[in-house]
Amino acid sequence: MASLSLLPILRLSLALLLVAMASPAESLTCKSQDVTDSSSGMAYANCTDLPYLGAYLHYTYNAANSSLSVAFIAVSTGWISWAINPTAQGMVGAQALMALKTENGSVVAKTFNISSYHSIVESKLSFDVWNLKADVKNGTTRLFGSVTVPADATSLNQVWQVGDRVNGILPRIHSMEPDHKKSMGTLFLAANTTASAGGGGGVTPEVARTPTPASGAPGIQKAFSCALSMMSTLLLCLMGFR
């Protein structure tokens, strides 16, 4: 009888394990994601698994018209952002594309000028932006857009971020955990290069960092570990009651 009473808990543990294993955002790399540029209907030429926050970037650089089309993908309950900093590495001075979840559950895409750590203003950016939109698919927020980049540019300073709270249609401050402070790097625009790095500079595609367990999605990973632990314990208990 005791073993029968444990069956509902065992079923719940199995369900949590299956959810964790099936999570589309954390189980895929960028190369296994099906993401297309809505303006062209074609897959992006390049992609990178960003080294922090469990995020991904798909992009196509068009040297003929100095444009960059991107799809930034991350998990968040509030907002996600991908930005170019024209003047330096880091957040201050970044020109940001942002997707925000509203109170009614919809997602809106906006542009913000980050002039200081305490000033994030919705405004036009210092470069042209078009085809800006956002959606939610399979539990991930996706931010799409195209921007102009300097002619003959070979790389850009990029910054990406996620936050769990929104005030109306404005982002609230993000976590100050280490990965949130390191989510910046260099995006190389040359054809078929897919490198991104945190910290002060870029890396070559061969040594581009991939997300570590700590920098992925901690919620799903904790659920996976918890479910696995519960299953092991319950199986031992069931065996003991035989």
mmCIF file of C-alpha atoms in Angstrom:
data_model
loop_
_atom_site.group_PDB
_atom_site.id
_atom_site.type_symbol
_atom_site.label_atom_id
_atom_site.label_comp_id
_atom_site.label_asym_id
_atom_site.label_seq_id
_atom_site.Cartn_x
_atom_site.Cartn_y
_atom_site.Cartn_z
ATOM 1 C CA MET A 1 0.000 0.000 0.000
ATOM 2 C CA ALA A 2 2.814 2.382 0.824
ATOM 3 C CA SER A 3 4.340 1.870 -2.591
ATOM 4 C CA LEU A 4 1.008 2.657 -4.258
ATOM 5 C CA SER A 5 0.736 5.948 -2.361
ATOM 6 C CA LEU A 6 4.072 7.014 -3.835
ATOM 7 C CA LEU A 7 3.008 6.467 -7.433
ATOM 8 C CA PRO A 8 1.424 9.946 -7.929
ATOM 9 C CA ILE A 9 4.655 11.588 -6.739
ATOM 10 C CA LEU A 10 6.673 9.370 -9.045
ATOM 11 C CA ARG A 11 4.453 10.340 -11.970
ATOM 12 C CA LEU A 12 4.957 14.034 -11.137
ATOM 13 C CA SER A 13 8.716 13.554 -11.046
ATOM 14 C CA LEU A 14 8.629 11.858 -14.417
ATOM 15 C CA ALA A 15 6.569 14.725 -15.842
ATOM 16 C CA LEU A 16 9.056 17.314 -14.572
ATOM 17 C CA LEU A 17 11.903 15.340 -16.070
ATOM 18 C CA LEU A 18 10.195 15.141 -19.451
ATOM 19 C CA VAL A 19 9.483 18.888 -19.440
ATOM 20 C CA ALA A 20 13.100 19.653 -18.637
ATOM 21 C CA MET A 21 14.394 17.345 -21.342
ATOM 22 C CA ALA A 22 11.982 18.705 -23.946
ATOM 23 C CA SER A 23 12.574 22.407 -23.286
ATOM 24 C CA PRO A 24 13.244 23.846 -26.761
ATOM 25 C CA ALA A 25 15.202 26.874 -25.625
ATOM 26 C CA GLU A 26 17.833 25.095 -23.598
ATOM 27 C CA SER A 27 18.206 21.796 -25.435
ATOM 28 C CA LEU A 28 19.032 23.304 -28.818
ATOM 29 C CA THR A 29 22.059 25.004 -30.242
ATOM 30 C CA CYS A 30 21.551 27.847 -32.680
ATOM 31 C CA LYS A 31 22.347 25.560 -35.620
ATOM 32 C CA SER A 32 19.474 23.256 -34.732
ATOM 33 C CA GLN A 33 16.931 26.078 -34.399
ATOM 34 C CA ASP A 34 14.551 26.773 -37.257
ATOM 35 C CA VAL A 35 14.678 30.561 -37.591
ATOM 36 C CA THR A 36 14.093 32.507 -40.786
ATOM 37 C CA ASP A 37 14.290 36.164 -41.721
ATOM 38 C CA SER A 38 10.658 37.199 -42.159
ATOM 39 C CA SER A 39 11.561 39.894 -44.668
ATOM 40 C CA SER A 40 13.268 37.443 -47.024
ATOM 41 C CA GLY A 41 11.845 34.101 -45.936
ATOM 42 C CA MET A 42 15.381 32.709 -45.883
ATOM 43 C CA ALA A 43 17.469 31.261 -43.094
ATOM 44 C CA TYR A 44 20.060 33.559 -41.576
ATOM 45 C CA ALA A 45 23.577 33.133 -42.922
ATOM 46 C CA ASN A 46 25.222 32.835 -39.506
ATOM 47 C CA CYS A 47 24.397 32.054 -35.915
ATOM 48 C CA THR A 48 26.112 31.920 -32.548
ATOM 49 C CA ASP A 49 25.363 30.420 -29.152
ATOM 50 C CA LEU A 50 26.039 33.455 -27.003
ATOM 51 C CA PRO A 51 28.255 32.648 -24.017
ATOM 52 C CA TYR A 52 25.989 34.082 -21.324
ATOM 53 C CA LEU A 53 22.298 34.054 -20.353
ATOM 54 C CA GLY A 54 21.423 31.047 -22.533
ATOM 55 C CA ALA A 55 20.818 33.300 -25.543
ATOM 56 C CA TYR A 56 21.282 32.879 -29.297
ATOM 57 C CA LEU A 57 21.877 35.229 -32.208
ATOM 58 C CA HIS A 58 21.090 34.528 -35.856
ATOM 59 C CA TYR A 59 22.288 37.125 -38.342
ATOM 60 C CA THR A 60 22.920 37.991 -41.971
ATOM 61 C CA TYR A 61 25.312 40.748 -43.006
ATOM 62 C CA ASN A 62 24.795 42.391 -46.386
ATOM 63 C CA ALA A 63 27.954 44.246 -47.379
ATOM 64 C CA ALA A 64 26.301 45.635 -50.503
ATOM 65 C CA ASN A 65 23.999 47.925 -48.529
ATOM 66 C CA SER A 66 25.782 47.842 -45.135
ATOM 67 C CA SER A 67 22.883 46.208 -43.347
ATOM 68 C CA LEU A 68 22.602 43.562 -40.658
ATOM 69 C CA SER A 69 19.489 41.452 -40.094
ATOM 70 C CA VAL A 70 19.264 39.699 -36.734
ATOM 71 C CA ALA A 71 17.119 37.365 -34.688
ATOM 72 C CA PHE A 72 17.926 37.380 -30.975
ATOM 73 C CA ILE A 73 16.443 34.531 -28.947
ATOM 74 C CA ALA A 74 16.322 34.124 -25.167
ATOM 75 C CA VAL A 75 14.083 33.010 -22.314
ATOM 76 C CA SER A 76 12.605 35.698 -20.087
ATOM 77 C CA THR A 77 9.408 36.525 -18.238
ATOM 78 C CA GLY A 78 9.880 40.247 -18.809
ATOM 79 C CA TRP A 79 12.119 41.534 -21.576
ATOM 80 C CA ILE A 80 15.068 40.676 -23.789
ATOM 81 C CA SER A 81 17.434 43.028 -25.572
ATOM 82 C CA TRP A 82 20.184 42.954 -28.160
ATOM 83 C CA ALA A 83 22.194 46.108 -28.758
ATOM 84 C CA ILE A 84 25.038 47.632 -30.714
ATOM 85 C CA ASN A 85 27.379 50.011 -28.948
ATOM 86 C CA PRO A 86 28.895 52.270 -31.635
ATOM 87 C CA THR A 87 31.519 53.795 -29.351
ATOM 88 C CA ALA A 88 32.714 51.274 -26.759
ATOM 89 C CA GLN A 89 32.278 47.888 -25.144
ATOM 90 C CA GLY A 90 29.539 47.658 -22.544
ATOM 91 C CA MET A 91 26.083 48.928 -21.765
ATOM 92 C CA VAL A 92 26.553 52.689 -21.623
ATOM 93 C CA GLY A 93 26.127 54.149 -25.083
ATOM 94 C CA ALA A 94 24.396 51.050 -26.438
ATOM 95 C CA GLN A 95 21.654 51.399 -29.028
ATOM 96 C CA ALA A 96 19.188 48.665 -28.133
ATOM 97 C CA LEU A 97 16.488 46.632 -29.804
ATOM 98 C CA MET A 98 14.152 45.263 -27.153
ATOM 99 C CA ALA A 99 11.185 42.902 -26.851
ATOM 100 C CA LEU A 100 8.925 43.445 -23.845
ATOM 101 C CA LYS A 101 6.047 41.341 -22.549
ATOM 102 C CA THR A 102 3.026 43.479 -21.703
ATOM 103 C CA GLU A 103 0.442 42.921 -18.977
ATOM 104 C CA ASN A 104 -2.021 41.413 -21.459
ATOM 105 C CA GLY A 105 0.513 38.812 -22.544
ATOM 106 C CA SER A 106 1.439 40.324 -25.891
ATOM 107 C CA VAL A 107 5.005 41.140 -26.902
ATOM 108 C CA VAL A 108 6.078 44.501 -28.310
ATOM 109 C CA ALA A 109 9.364 45.484 -29.951
ATOM 110 C CA LYS A 110 10.903 48.885 -29.270
ATOM 111 C CA THR A 111 14.203 50.751 -29.507
ATOM 112 C CA PHE A 112 16.026 52.316 -26.569
ATOM 113 C CA ASN A 113 19.019 54.607 -26.206
ATOM 114 C CA ILE A 114 21.046 53.627 -23.142
ATOM 115 C CA SER A 115 22.945 56.796 -22.340
ATOM 116 C CA SER A 116 23.850 55.820 -18.760
ATOM 117 C CA TYR A 117 23.238 53.124 -16.172
ATOM 118 C CA HIS A 118 20.288 55.130 -14.897
ATOM 119 C CA SER A 119 18.861 56.405 -18.189
ATOM 120 C CA ILE A 120 17.124 54.071 -20.610
ATOM 121 C CA VAL A 121 15.013 56.138 -22.974
ATOM 122 C CA GLU A 122 12.720 54.870 -25.695
ATOM 123 C CA SER A 123 13.816 56.697 -28.820
ATOM 124 C CA LYS A 124 15.077 56.393 -32.345
ATOM 125 C CA LEU A 125 18.583 55.038 -32.582
ATOM 126 C CA SER A 126 21.687 56.548 -34.119
ATOM 127 C CA PHE A 127 21.275 54.194 -37.088
ATOM 128 C CA ASP A 128 18.285 53.124 -39.170
ATOM 129 C CA VAL A 129 16.131 50.239 -37.931
ATOM 130 C CA TRP A 130 13.439 48.407 -39.883
ATOM 131 C CA ASN A 131 11.446 45.158 -39.821
ATOM 132 C CA LEU A 132 11.474 45.362 -36.023
ATOM 133 C CA LYS A 133 9.148 42.861 -34.359
ATOM 134 C CA ALA A 134 8.988 40.243 -31.631
ATOM 135 C CA ASP A 135 7.098 37.099 -30.748
ATOM 136 C CA VAL A 136 7.061 34.152 -28.368
ATOM 137 C CA LYS A 137 7.547 30.623 -29.673
ATOM 138 C CA ASN A 138 8.007 27.406 -27.713
ATOM 139 C CA GLY A 139 8.659 29.295 -24.506
ATOM 140 C CA THR A 140 11.302 31.594 -25.951
ATOM 141 C CA THR A 141 11.080 35.268 -26.799
ATOM 142 C CA ARG A 142 12.356 36.136 -30.272
ATOM 143 C CA LEU A 143 13.409 39.630 -31.356
ATOM 144 C CA PHE A 144 13.821 40.415 -35.052
ATOM 145 C CA GLY A 145 15.159 43.482 -36.800
ATOM 146 C CA SER A 146 17.425 44.946 -39.447
ATOM 147 C CA VAL A 147 19.869 47.797 -38.921
ATOM 148 C CA THR A 148 22.391 49.785 -40.900
ATOM 149 C CA VAL A 149 26.027 49.385 -39.926
ATOM 150 C CA PRO A 150 29.070 51.470 -40.880
ATOM 151 C CA ALA A 151 30.285 50.875 -44.413
ATOM 152 C CA ASP A 152 33.123 48.370 -44.615
ATOM 153 C CA ALA A 153 32.680 47.415 -40.955
ATOM 154 C CA THR A 154 34.212 44.071 -40.036
ATOM 155 C CA SER A 155 32.952 43.809 -36.458
ATOM 156 C CA LEU A 156 30.576 45.416 -33.974
ATOM 157 C CA ASN A 157 30.417 45.825 -30.208
ATOM 158 C CA GLN A 158 27.357 43.882 -29.122
ATOM 159 C CA VAL A 159 25.529 43.727 -25.804
ATOM 160 C CA TRP A 160 22.653 41.430 -24.899
ATOM 161 C CA GLN A 161 20.500 41.224 -21.799
ATOM 162 C CA VAL A 162 17.364 39.727 -20.252
ATOM 163 C CA GLY A 163 15.168 40.976 -17.428
ATOM 164 C CA ASP A 164 12.245 39.453 -15.588
ATOM 165 C CA ARG A 165 10.157 42.565 -14.946
ATOM 166 C CA VAL A 166 8.431 45.195 -17.049
ATOM 167 C CA ASN A 167 6.762 48.398 -15.877
ATOM 168 C CA GLY A 168 4.098 49.071 -18.493
ATOM 169 C CA ILE A 169 6.183 49.112 -21.652
ATOM 170 C CA LEU A 170 9.463 50.004 -19.967
ATOM 171 C CA PRO A 171 12.081 47.503 -18.782
ATOM 172 C CA ARG A 172 12.869 47.183 -15.093
ATOM 173 C CA ILE A 173 16.442 46.658 -13.972
ATOM 174 C CA HIS A 174 17.933 43.281 -14.760
ATOM 175 C CA SER A 175 19.706 40.957 -12.335
ATOM 176 C CA MET A 176 23.210 41.943 -11.301
ATOM 177 C CA GLU A 177 24.486 38.374 -11.226
ATOM 178 C CA PRO A 178 27.899 37.920 -12.921
ATOM 179 C CA ASP A 179 26.552 36.541 -16.209
ATOM 180 C CA HIS A 180 24.387 39.629 -16.643
ATOM 181 C CA LYS A 181 27.444 41.837 -16.249
ATOM 182 C CA LYS A 182 29.477 39.836 -18.759
ATOM 183 C CA SER A 183 26.928 39.633 -21.577
ATOM 184 C CA MET A 184 28.838 41.674 -24.135
ATOM 185 C CA GLY A 185 31.410 41.038 -26.816
ATOM 186 C CA THR A 186 32.369 41.377 -30.451
ATOM 187 C CA LEU A 187 30.251 40.280 -33.386
ATOM 188 C CA PHE A 188 32.273 39.577 -36.517
ATOM 189 C CA LEU A 189 30.488 40.423 -39.751
ATOM 190 C CA ALA A 190 32.596 38.503 -42.265
ATOM 191 C CA ALA A 191 30.650 35.857 -44.153
ATOM 192 C CA ASN A 192 30.197 32.564 -42.334
ATOM 193 C CA THR A 193 31.877 33.653 -39.108
ATOM 194 C CA THR A 194 29.815 32.954 -36.024
ATOM 195 C CA ALA A 195 31.870 34.174 -33.108
ATOM 196 C CA SER A 196 30.914 36.092 -30.026
ATOM 197 C CA ALA A 197 32.762 36.732 -26.817
ATOM 198 C CA GLY A 198 32.166 38.161 -23.408
ATOM 199 C CA GLY A 199 34.519 40.643 -21.821
ATOM 200 C CA GLY A 200 36.810 42.950 -23.653
ATOM 201 C CA GLY A 201 37.242 41.495 -27.090
ATOM 202 C CA GLY A 202 36.272 39.051 -29.771
ATOM 203 C CA VAL A 203 37.393 35.530 -30.458
ATOM 204 C CA THR A 204 37.774 33.506 -33.590
ATOM 205 C CA PRO A 205 35.036 31.063 -34.597
ATOM 206 C CA GLU A 206 37.226 28.112 -33.667
ATOM 207 C CA VAL A 207 37.379 29.120 -30.013
ATOM 208 C CA ALA A 208 34.023 30.835 -29.611
ATOM 209 C CA ARG A 209 32.581 30.100 -26.195
ATOM 210 C CA THR A 210 29.356 28.175 -25.795
ATOM 211 C CA PRO A 211 26.946 28.506 -22.883
ATOM 212 C CA THR A 212 28.053 26.798 -19.700
ATOM 213 C CA PRO A 213 25.552 25.150 -17.347
ATOM 214 C CA ALA A 214 25.752 28.195 -15.094
ATOM 215 C CA SER A 215 25.068 30.608 -17.933
ATOM 216 C CA GLY A 216 22.161 28.714 -19.463
ATOM 217 C CA ALA A 217 18.620 28.691 -18.160
ATOM 218 C CA PRO A 218 18.928 27.899 -14.448
ATOM 219 C CA GLY A 219 15.223 27.300 -13.908
ATOM 220 C CA ILE A 220 15.008 24.410 -16.331
ATOM 221 C CA GLN A 221 18.282 22.917 -15.179
ATOM 222 C CA LYS A 222 17.200 23.039 -11.553
ATOM 223 C CA ALA A 223 13.916 21.343 -12.487
ATOM 224 C CA PHE A 224 15.844 18.632 -14.291
ATOM 225 C CA SER A 225 18.170 18.034 -11.331
ATOM 226 C CA CYS A 226 15.308 18.097 -8.854
ATOM 227 C CA ALA A 227 13.221 15.661 -10.876
ATOM 228 C CA LEU A 228 16.144 13.300 -11.326
ATOM 229 C CA SER A 229 16.910 13.380 -7.611
ATOM 230 C CA MET A 230 13.272 12.770 -6.689
ATOM 231 C CA MET A 231 13.028 9.877 -9.099
ATOM 232 C CA SER A 232 16.134 8.224 -7.679
ATOM 233 C CA THR A 233 14.917 8.614 -4.099
ATOM 234 C CA LEU A 234 11.429 7.342 -4.855
ATOM 235 C CA LEU A 235 12.687 4.362 -6.794
ATOM 236 C CA LEU A 236 14.825 3.383 -3.817
ATOM 237 C CA CYS A 237 11.814 3.786 -1.540
ATOM 238 C CA LEU A 238 9.623 1.668 -3.800
ATOM 239 C CA MET A 239 12.259 -1.045 -3.872
ATOM 240 C CA GLY A 240 12.409 -0.976 -0.088
ATOM 241 C CA PHE A 241 8.654 -1.461 0.254
ATOM 242 C CA ARG A 242 8.574 -4.578 -1.920
#
